[in-house]
XYZ file of C-alpha atoms in Angstrom:
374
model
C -30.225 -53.856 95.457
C -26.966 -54.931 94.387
C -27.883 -55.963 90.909
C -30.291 -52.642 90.320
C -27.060 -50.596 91.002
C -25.483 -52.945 88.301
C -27.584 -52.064 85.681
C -27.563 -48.560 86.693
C -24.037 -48.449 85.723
C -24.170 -49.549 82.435
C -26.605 -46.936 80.973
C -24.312 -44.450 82.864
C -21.428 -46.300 80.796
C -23.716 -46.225 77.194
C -24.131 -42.718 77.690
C -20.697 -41.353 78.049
C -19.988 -43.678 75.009
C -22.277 -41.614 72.884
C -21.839 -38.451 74.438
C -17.960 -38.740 73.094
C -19.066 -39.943 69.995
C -21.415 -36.989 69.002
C -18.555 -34.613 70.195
C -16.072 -36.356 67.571
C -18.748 -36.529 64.547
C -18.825 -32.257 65.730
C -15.107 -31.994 65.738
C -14.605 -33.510 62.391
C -17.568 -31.598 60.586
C -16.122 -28.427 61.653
C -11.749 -29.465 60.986
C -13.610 -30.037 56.916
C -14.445 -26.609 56.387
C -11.402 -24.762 57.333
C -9.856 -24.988 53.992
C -11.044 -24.351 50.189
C -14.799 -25.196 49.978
C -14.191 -25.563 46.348
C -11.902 -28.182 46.852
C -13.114 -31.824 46.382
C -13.546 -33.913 49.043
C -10.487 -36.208 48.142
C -8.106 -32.971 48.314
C -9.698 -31.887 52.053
C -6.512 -32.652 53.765
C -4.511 -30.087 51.933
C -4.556 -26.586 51.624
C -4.190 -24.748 48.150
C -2.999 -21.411 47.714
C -4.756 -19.763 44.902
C -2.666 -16.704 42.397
C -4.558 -14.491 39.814
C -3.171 -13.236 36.194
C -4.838 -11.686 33.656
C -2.686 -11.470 30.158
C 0.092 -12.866 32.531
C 0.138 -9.984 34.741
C -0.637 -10.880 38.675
C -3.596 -9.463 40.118
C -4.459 -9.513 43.790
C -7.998 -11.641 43.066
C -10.227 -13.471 41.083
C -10.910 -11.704 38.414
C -15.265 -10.692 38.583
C -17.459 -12.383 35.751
C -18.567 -9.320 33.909
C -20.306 -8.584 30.511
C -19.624 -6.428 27.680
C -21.360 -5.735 24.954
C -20.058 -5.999 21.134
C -20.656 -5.403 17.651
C -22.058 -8.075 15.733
C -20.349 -7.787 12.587
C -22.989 -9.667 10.320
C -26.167 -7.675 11.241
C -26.046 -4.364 11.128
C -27.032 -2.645 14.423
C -26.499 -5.623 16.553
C -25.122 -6.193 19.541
C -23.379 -9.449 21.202
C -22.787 -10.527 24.493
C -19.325 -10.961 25.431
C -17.064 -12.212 29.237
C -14.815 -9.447 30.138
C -12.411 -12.194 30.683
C -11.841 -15.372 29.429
C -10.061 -18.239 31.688
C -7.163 -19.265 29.684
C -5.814 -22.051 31.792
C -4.305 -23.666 35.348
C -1.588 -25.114 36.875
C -1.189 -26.617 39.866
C 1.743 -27.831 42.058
C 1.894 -31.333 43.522
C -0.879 -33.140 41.813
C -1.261 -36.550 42.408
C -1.289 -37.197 38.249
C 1.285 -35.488 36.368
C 0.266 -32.596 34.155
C -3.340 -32.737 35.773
C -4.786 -29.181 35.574
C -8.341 -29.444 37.351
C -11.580 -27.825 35.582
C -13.005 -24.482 35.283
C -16.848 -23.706 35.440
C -17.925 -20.522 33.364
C -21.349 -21.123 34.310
C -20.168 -21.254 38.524
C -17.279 -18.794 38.019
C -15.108 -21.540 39.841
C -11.851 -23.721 39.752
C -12.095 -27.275 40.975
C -8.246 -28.247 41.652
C -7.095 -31.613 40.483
C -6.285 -35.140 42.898
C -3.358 -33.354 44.627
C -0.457 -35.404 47.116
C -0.101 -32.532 49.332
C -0.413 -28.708 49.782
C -0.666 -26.864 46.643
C -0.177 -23.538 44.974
C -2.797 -23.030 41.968
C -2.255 -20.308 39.462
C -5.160 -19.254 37.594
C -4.818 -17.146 34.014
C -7.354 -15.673 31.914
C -7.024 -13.382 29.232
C -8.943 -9.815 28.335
C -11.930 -10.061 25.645
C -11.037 -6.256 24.722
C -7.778 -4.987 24.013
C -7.154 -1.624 22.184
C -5.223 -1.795 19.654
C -3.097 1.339 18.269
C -2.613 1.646 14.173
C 0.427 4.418 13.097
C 0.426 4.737 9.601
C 3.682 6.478 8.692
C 2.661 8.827 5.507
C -0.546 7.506 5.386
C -4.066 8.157 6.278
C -6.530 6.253 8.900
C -10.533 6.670 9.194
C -10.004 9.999 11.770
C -7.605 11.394 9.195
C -5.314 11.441 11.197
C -1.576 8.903 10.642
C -2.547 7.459 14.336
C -5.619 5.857 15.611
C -6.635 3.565 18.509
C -9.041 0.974 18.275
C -10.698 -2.186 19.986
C -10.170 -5.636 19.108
C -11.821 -8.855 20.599
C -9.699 -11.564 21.639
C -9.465 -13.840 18.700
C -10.970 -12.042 16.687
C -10.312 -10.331 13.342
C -10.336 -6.683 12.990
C -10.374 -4.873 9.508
C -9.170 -0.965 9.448
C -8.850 1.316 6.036
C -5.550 2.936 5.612
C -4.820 4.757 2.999
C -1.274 5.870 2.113
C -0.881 9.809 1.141
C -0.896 11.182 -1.969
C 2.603 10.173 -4.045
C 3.289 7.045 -1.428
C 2.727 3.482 -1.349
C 2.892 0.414 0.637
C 6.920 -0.639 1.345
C 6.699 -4.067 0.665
C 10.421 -4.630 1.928
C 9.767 -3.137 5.719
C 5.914 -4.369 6.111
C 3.324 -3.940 8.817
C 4.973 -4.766 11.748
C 2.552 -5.211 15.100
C 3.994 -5.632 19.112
C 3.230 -8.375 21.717
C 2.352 -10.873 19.459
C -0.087 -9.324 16.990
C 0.082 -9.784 13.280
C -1.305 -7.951 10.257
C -1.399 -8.159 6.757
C -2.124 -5.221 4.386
C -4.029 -5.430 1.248
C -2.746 -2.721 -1.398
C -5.448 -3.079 -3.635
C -8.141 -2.430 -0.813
C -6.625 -0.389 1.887
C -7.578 -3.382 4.218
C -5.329 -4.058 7.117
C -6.549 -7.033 8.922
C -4.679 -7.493 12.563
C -5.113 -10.686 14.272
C -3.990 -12.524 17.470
C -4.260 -9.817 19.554
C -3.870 -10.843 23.480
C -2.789 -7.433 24.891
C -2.807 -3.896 23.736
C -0.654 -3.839 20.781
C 0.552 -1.412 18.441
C 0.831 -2.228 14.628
C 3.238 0.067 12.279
C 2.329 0.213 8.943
C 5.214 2.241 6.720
C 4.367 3.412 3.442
C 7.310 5.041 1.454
C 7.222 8.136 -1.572
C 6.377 6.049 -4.781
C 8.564 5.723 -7.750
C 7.645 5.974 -11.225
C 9.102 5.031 -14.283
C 9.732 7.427 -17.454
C 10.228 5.611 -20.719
C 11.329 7.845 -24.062
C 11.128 6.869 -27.882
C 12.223 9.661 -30.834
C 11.113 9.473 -34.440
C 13.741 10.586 -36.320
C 16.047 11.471 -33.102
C 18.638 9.953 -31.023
C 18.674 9.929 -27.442
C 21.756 10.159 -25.682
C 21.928 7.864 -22.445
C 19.490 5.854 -20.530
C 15.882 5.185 -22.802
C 14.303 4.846 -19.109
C 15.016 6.759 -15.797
C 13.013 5.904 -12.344
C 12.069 9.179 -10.628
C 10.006 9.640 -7.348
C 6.549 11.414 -7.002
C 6.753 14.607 -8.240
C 10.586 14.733 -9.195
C 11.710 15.850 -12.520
C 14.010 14.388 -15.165
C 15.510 15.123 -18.590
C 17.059 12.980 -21.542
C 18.925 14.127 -24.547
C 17.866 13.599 -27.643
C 19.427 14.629 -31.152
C 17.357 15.104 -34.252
C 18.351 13.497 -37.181
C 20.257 15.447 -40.400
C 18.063 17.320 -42.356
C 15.142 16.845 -39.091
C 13.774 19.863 -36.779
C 11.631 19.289 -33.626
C 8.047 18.888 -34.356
C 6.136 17.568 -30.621
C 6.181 15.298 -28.584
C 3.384 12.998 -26.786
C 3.201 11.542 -23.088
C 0.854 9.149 -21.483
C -1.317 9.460 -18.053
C -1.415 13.236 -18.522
C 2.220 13.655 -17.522
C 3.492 17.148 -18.258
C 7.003 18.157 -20.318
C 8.780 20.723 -22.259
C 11.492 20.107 -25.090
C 13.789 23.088 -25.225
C 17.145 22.680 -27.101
C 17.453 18.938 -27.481
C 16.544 18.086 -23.980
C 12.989 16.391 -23.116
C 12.458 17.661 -19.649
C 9.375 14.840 -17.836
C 8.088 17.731 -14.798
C 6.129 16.585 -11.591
C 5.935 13.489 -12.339
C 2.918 11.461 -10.780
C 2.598 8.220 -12.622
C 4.527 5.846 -14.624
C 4.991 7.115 -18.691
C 6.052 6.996 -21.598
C 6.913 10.100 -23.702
C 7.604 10.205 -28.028
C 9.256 12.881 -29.091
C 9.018 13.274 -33.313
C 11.537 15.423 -35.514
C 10.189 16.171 -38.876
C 12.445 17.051 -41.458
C 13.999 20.904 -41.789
C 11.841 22.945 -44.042
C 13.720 25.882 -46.247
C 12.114 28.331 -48.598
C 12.752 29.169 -52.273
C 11.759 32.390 -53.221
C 11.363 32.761 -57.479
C 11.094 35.622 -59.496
C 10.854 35.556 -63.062
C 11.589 38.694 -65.523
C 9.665 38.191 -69.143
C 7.250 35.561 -67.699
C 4.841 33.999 -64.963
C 4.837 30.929 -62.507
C 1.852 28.940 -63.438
C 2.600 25.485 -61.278
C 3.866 26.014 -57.902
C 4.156 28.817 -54.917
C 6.529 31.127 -54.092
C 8.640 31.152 -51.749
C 8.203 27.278 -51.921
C 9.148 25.666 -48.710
C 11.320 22.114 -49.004
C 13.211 20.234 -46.903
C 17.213 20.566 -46.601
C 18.494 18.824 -49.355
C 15.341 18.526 -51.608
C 14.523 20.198 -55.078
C 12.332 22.702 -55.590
C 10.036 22.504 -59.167
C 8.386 25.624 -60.717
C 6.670 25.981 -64.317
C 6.651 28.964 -65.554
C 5.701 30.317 -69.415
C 7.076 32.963 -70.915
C 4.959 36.367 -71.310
C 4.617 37.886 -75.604
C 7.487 38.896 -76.913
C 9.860 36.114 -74.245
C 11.610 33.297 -75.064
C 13.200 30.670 -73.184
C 15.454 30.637 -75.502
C 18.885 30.972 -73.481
C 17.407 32.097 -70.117
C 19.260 32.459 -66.907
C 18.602 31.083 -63.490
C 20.502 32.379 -61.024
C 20.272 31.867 -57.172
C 22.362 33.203 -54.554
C 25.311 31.608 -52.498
C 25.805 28.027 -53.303
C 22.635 27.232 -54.693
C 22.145 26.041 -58.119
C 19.206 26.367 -59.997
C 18.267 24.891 -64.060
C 15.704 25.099 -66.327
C 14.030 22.640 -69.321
C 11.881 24.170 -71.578
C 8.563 21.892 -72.915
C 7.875 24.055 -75.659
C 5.108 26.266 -74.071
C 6.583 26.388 -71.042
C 9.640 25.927 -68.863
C 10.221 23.636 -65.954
C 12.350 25.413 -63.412
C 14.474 23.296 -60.957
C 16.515 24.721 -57.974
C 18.946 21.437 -56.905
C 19.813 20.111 -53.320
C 18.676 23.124 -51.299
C 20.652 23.542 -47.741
C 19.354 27.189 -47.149
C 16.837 30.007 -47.400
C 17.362 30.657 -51.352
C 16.036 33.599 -53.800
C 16.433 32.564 -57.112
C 15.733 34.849 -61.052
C 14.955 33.344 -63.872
C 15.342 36.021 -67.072
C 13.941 35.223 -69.963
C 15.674 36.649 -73.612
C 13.233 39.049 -75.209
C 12.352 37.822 -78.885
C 14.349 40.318 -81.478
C 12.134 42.312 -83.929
C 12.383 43.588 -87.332
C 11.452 47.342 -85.712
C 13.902 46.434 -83.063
């Protein structure tokens, strides 16, 4: 009896052994899961304190893995697949390795923290896909006609927008395209292409154009010009240059290149709304006068009257004598200070008037021939 109540005892003893046992394995099981179930097994003694940014801004929480949908830019009609965000990177305080930032699964939409030493606080940043981007083109024109337009742009990404400047403006290469938070852009004159890149939050980009400038070049044929051969003038402006004909020279025309319109009106070449670089000629030809010859006892048989010559020149007539006329002794006289001659040839008479410097009506009288009946 004795040794039945022995052995009695020791099951009795067994059993509380394993009842305390299975109540421990419980206990432990259920302590594991009261932190991160994200959180590796190694880290399951400390707790980590997750924060949320997206483009550095905190949010509340995780961000949600969304899609959006995109234009493919090399087939036309196309449409990509694109994350709403992007996880940019972690960092994590007391990890066991310095610099240690754990890993990120797209596919899971999770953060696995790395080998910490104690409690931790891990902040998590991702960036936007889609950012709108705002273009001001100061005198200039963008694709809604309009100096101001807004427009998407995917992170990384390169976006291409037409602006054009306004009529009579260009590009100001000194100021430049100038783009906020961190975008840049570079303009292309020659296309109209302004390409903005890096873009990681809304930006705006400023793009100045300023009134263009031309240049106005002069030349004169025959003519001085008083002052400055070239003058810059802006789009649409006016200018004027001085210019002096030389002695003996009138104004004839003048020319100008790319269609650029002008006057000359008493020695001054006025250039008028100007729209493009040029270069005018003005050209002086010299003075024309007139010699007007009459001739008593004869006829002009070379050369037109009045006779038109330039200051200073001689005008040459031939004339012949009608029956009954001789050269013999003939007069040529001209009024004011011109001086007039004569050479006869026999037959007929050359008739000079000398170093004409005005308007000048000359006679030439021939002697009549004396008779026997006269």
């Amino acid at each position: 009896m004795k040794k039945k109540n022995k052995k009695g005892l020791i099951i009795t003893l067994i059993g509380l052994i394993v009842i305390c046992l299975a109540c421990g394995t419980i206990g432990y099981l259920e302590s594991s899961k009261t932190d991160k179930p994200k959180d590796k097994d190694k880290n399951e003694t400390y707790k980590v304190t997750y924060m949320y940014y997206i483009d550095n801004e905190k949010v509340e929480e995780l961000p949600e893995k969304e899609e959006l949908k995109v234009i493919n830019p090399d087939f036309e009609g196309a449409e990509d697949d694109t994350l709403v965000y992007q996880f940019e990177r972690a960092a994590c305080t007391n990890t066991k390795e310095p610099n240690e930032t754990g890993t990120w699964d797209e596919e899971e939409w999770e953060f696995t923290p790395p080998e910490l030493s104690s409690n931790s606080t891990c902040r998590l940043y991702f960036l936007k896909s889609l950012h709108k981007i705002t273009i001001k083109a100061s005198n200039g024109e963008l694709p809604n006609k309009e100096n101001e337009q807004e427009f998407d742009a995917l992170l990384n990404d390169e976006t291409t927008i037409i602006v054009k400047p306004n009529e009579g403006y260009k590009y100001d290469n000194e100021i430049k395209v100038s783009c906020t938070n961190g975008a840049k852009a570079e303009y292309d004159e020659a296309t109209g292409d302004l390409k903005v890149t890096d873009v990681t939050k809304d930006s705006t980009c400023t793009i100045p154009f300023k009134i263009s400038d031309y240049t106005v070049e002069v030349e004169a044929n025959f003519g001085t010009i008083t002052g400055e051969r070239a003058k810059s003038v802006n789009h649409g402006g006016n200018v004027e240059f001085e210019i002096e004909e030389a002695e003996n020279y009138i104004y004839d025309t003048y020319t100008c290149t790319n269609n650029q319109k002008a006057s000359f009106v008493n020695g001054k070449l006025t250039v008028r709304e100007i729209t493009n670089n040029t270069k005018c000629t003005v050209t002086f030809k010299p003075k024309k006068l007139s010699v007007t010859l009459t001739v008593e006892g004869g006829k002009i048989t070379d050369g037109t009257s009045p006779m038109e010559v330039s200051e200073g020149q001689t005008a040459t007539f031939i004339i012949k004598a009608e029956t009954g006329y001789s050269y013999n002794n003939m007069n040529v006289d001209c009024d004011g200070s011109t001086r007039g001659d004569y050479q006869s040839t026999g037959d007929t008479a050359i008739v000079k008037v000398y170093d004409v410097k005005t308007n000048a009506i000359c006679k030439v009288t021939l002697k009549k021939v004396s008779t026997e009946a006269d």
